[in-house]
mmCIF file of C-alpha atoms in Angstrom:
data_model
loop_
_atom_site.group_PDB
_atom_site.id
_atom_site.type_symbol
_atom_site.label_atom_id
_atom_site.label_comp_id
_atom_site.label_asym_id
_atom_site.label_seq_id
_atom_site.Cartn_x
_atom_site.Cartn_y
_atom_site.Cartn_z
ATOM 1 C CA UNK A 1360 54.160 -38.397 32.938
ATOM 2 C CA UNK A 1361 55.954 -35.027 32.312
ATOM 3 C CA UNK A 1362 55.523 -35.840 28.534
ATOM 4 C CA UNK A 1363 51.686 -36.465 28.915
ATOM 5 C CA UNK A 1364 51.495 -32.885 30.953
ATOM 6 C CA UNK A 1365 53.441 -31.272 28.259
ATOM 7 C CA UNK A 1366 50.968 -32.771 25.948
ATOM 8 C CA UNK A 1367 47.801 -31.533 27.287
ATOM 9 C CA UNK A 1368 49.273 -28.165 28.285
ATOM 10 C CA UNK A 1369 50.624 -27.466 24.897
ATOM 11 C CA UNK A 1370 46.653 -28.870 23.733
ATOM 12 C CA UNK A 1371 45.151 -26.361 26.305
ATOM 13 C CA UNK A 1372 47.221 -23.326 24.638
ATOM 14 C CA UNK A 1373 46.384 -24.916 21.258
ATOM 15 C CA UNK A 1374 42.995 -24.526 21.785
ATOM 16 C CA UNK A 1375 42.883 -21.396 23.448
ATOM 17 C CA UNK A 1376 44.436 -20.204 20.436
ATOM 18 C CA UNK A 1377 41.061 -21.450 18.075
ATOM 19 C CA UNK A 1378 39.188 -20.274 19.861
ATOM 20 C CA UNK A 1379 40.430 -16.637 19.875
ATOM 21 C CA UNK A 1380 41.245 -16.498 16.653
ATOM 22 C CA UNK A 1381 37.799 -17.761 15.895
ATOM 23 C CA UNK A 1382 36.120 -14.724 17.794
ATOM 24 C CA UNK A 1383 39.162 -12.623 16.536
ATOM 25 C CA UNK A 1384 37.681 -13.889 12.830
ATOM 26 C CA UNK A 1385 33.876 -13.709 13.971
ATOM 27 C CA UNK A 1386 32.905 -10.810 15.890
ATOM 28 C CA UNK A 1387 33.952 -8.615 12.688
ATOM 29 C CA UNK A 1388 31.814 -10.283 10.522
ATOM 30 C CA UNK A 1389 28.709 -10.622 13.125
ATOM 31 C CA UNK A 1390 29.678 -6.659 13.413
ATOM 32 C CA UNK A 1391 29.652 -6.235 9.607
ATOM 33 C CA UNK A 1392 26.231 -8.280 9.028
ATOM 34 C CA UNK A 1393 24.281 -6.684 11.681
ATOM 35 C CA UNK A 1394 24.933 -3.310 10.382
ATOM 36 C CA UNK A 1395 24.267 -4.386 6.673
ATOM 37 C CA UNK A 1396 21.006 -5.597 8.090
ATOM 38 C CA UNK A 1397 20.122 -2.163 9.711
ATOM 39 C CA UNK A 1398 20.574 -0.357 6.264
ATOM 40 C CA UNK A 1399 18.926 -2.411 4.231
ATOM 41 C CA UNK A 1400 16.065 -2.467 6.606
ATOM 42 C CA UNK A 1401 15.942 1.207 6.610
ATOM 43 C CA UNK A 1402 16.315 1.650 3.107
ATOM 44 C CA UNK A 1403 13.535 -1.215 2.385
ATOM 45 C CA UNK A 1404 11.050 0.679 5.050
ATOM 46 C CA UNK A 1405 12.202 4.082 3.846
ATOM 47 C CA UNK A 1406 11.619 2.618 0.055
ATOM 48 C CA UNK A 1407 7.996 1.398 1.068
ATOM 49 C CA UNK A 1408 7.108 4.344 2.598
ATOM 50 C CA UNK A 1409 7.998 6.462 -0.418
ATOM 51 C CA UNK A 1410 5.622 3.637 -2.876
ATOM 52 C CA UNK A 1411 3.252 3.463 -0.256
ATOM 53 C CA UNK A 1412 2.705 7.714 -0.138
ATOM 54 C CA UNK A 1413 3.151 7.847 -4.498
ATOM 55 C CA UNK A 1414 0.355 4.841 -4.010
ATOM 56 C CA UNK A 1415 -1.526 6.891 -2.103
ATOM 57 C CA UNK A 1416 -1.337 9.768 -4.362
ATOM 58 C CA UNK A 1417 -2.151 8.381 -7.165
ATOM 59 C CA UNK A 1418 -5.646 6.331 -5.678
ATOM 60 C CA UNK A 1419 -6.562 9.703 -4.697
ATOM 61 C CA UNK A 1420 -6.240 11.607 -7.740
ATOM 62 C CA UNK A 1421 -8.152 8.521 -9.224
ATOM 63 C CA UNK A 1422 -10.909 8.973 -6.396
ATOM 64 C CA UNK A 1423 -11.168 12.687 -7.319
ATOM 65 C CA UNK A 1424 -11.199 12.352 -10.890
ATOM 66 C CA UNK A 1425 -14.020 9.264 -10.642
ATOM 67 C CA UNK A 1426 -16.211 11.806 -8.467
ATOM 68 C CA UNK A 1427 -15.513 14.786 -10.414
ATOM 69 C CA UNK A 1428 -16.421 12.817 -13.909
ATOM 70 C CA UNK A 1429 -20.023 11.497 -11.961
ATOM 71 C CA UNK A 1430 -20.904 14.132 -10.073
ATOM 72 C CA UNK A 1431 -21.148 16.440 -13.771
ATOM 73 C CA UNK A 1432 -23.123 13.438 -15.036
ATOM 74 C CA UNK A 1433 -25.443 14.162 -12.352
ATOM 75 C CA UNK A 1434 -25.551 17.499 -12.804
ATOM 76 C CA UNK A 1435 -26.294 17.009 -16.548
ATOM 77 C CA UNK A 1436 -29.063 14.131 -15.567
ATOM 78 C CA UNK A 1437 -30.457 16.941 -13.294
ATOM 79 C CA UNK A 1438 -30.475 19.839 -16.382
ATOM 80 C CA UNK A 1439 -32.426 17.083 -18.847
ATOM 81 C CA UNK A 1440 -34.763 16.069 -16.011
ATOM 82 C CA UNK A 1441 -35.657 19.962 -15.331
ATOM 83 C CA UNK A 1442 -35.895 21.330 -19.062
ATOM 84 C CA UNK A 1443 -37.766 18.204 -20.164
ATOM 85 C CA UNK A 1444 -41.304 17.579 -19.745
ATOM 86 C CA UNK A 1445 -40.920 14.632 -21.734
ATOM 87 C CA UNK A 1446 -40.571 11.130 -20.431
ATOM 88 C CA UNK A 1447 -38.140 11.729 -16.976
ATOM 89 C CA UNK A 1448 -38.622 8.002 -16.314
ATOM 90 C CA UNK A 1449 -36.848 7.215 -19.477
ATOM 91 C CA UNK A 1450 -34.131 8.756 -18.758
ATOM 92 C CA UNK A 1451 -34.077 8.105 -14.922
ATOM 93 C CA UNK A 1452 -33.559 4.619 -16.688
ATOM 94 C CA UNK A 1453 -31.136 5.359 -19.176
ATOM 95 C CA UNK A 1454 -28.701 7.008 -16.841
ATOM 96 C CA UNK A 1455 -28.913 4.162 -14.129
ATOM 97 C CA UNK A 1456 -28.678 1.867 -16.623
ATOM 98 C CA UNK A 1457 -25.343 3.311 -17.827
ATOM 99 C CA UNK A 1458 -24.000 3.954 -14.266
ATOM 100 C CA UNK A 1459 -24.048 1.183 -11.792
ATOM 101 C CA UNK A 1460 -23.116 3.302 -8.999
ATOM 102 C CA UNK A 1461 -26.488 4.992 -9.028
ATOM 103 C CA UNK A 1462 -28.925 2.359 -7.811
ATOM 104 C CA UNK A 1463 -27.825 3.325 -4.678
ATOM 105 C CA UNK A 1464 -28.705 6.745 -4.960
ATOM 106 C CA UNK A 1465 -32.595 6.822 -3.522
ATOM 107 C CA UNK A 1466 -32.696 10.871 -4.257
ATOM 108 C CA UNK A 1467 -32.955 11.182 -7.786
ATOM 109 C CA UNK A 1468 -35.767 8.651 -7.792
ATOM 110 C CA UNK A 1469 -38.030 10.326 -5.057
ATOM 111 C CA UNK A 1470 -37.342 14.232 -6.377
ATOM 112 C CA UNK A 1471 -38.193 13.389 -9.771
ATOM 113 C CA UNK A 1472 -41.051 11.108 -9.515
ATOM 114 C CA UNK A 1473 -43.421 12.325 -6.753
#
């Protein structure tokens, strides 16, 4: 009987001593991960942000070049149309056929024609 309480205290201590030295071994590393996740989450979203705004830059300077660039065609369409007596319909047809974008411009049509 005394042996048998012997045995299951000294299996009581035993255990008690896994188990701390498991947390002992664990809560460092839990410690460690978490705080590697938190910067490389911040330095992903900080990364993104900083692709995301050159992105952004760059669509826009596309945007303004793309209008710039059409808007002078226009302006030249507009010059021909007013110097030239000759045949505006032809080249009403001739700039809409080489720009896409302007069958949805209803202006040029109606000032020109009527």
């Amino acid at each position: 009987m005394l042996n048998s309480l012997i045995k299951n205290k000294g299996q009581s201590i035993r255990t008690k001593l896994i188990v701390t030295f498991i947390v002992v071994a664990l809560a460092p590393l839990f410690l460690m991960s978490w705080f590697s996740f938190q910067h490389v989450s911040n330095s992903l979203e900080k990364s993104a942000h900083t692709e995301l705004g050159e992105l952004s830059s760059i669509g826009k300077q596309f945007a303004d070049i793309w209008f710039a660039e059409h808007i002078k065609d226009l302006y030249l369409l507009n010059d021909q149309l007013s110097h030239s007596q000759l045949n505006k319909q032809l080249l009403i047809d001739e700039f809409v056929a080489r720009y896409d974008f302007v069958n949805e411009i209803h202006i040029i049509l109606s000032r020109y024609l009527w």
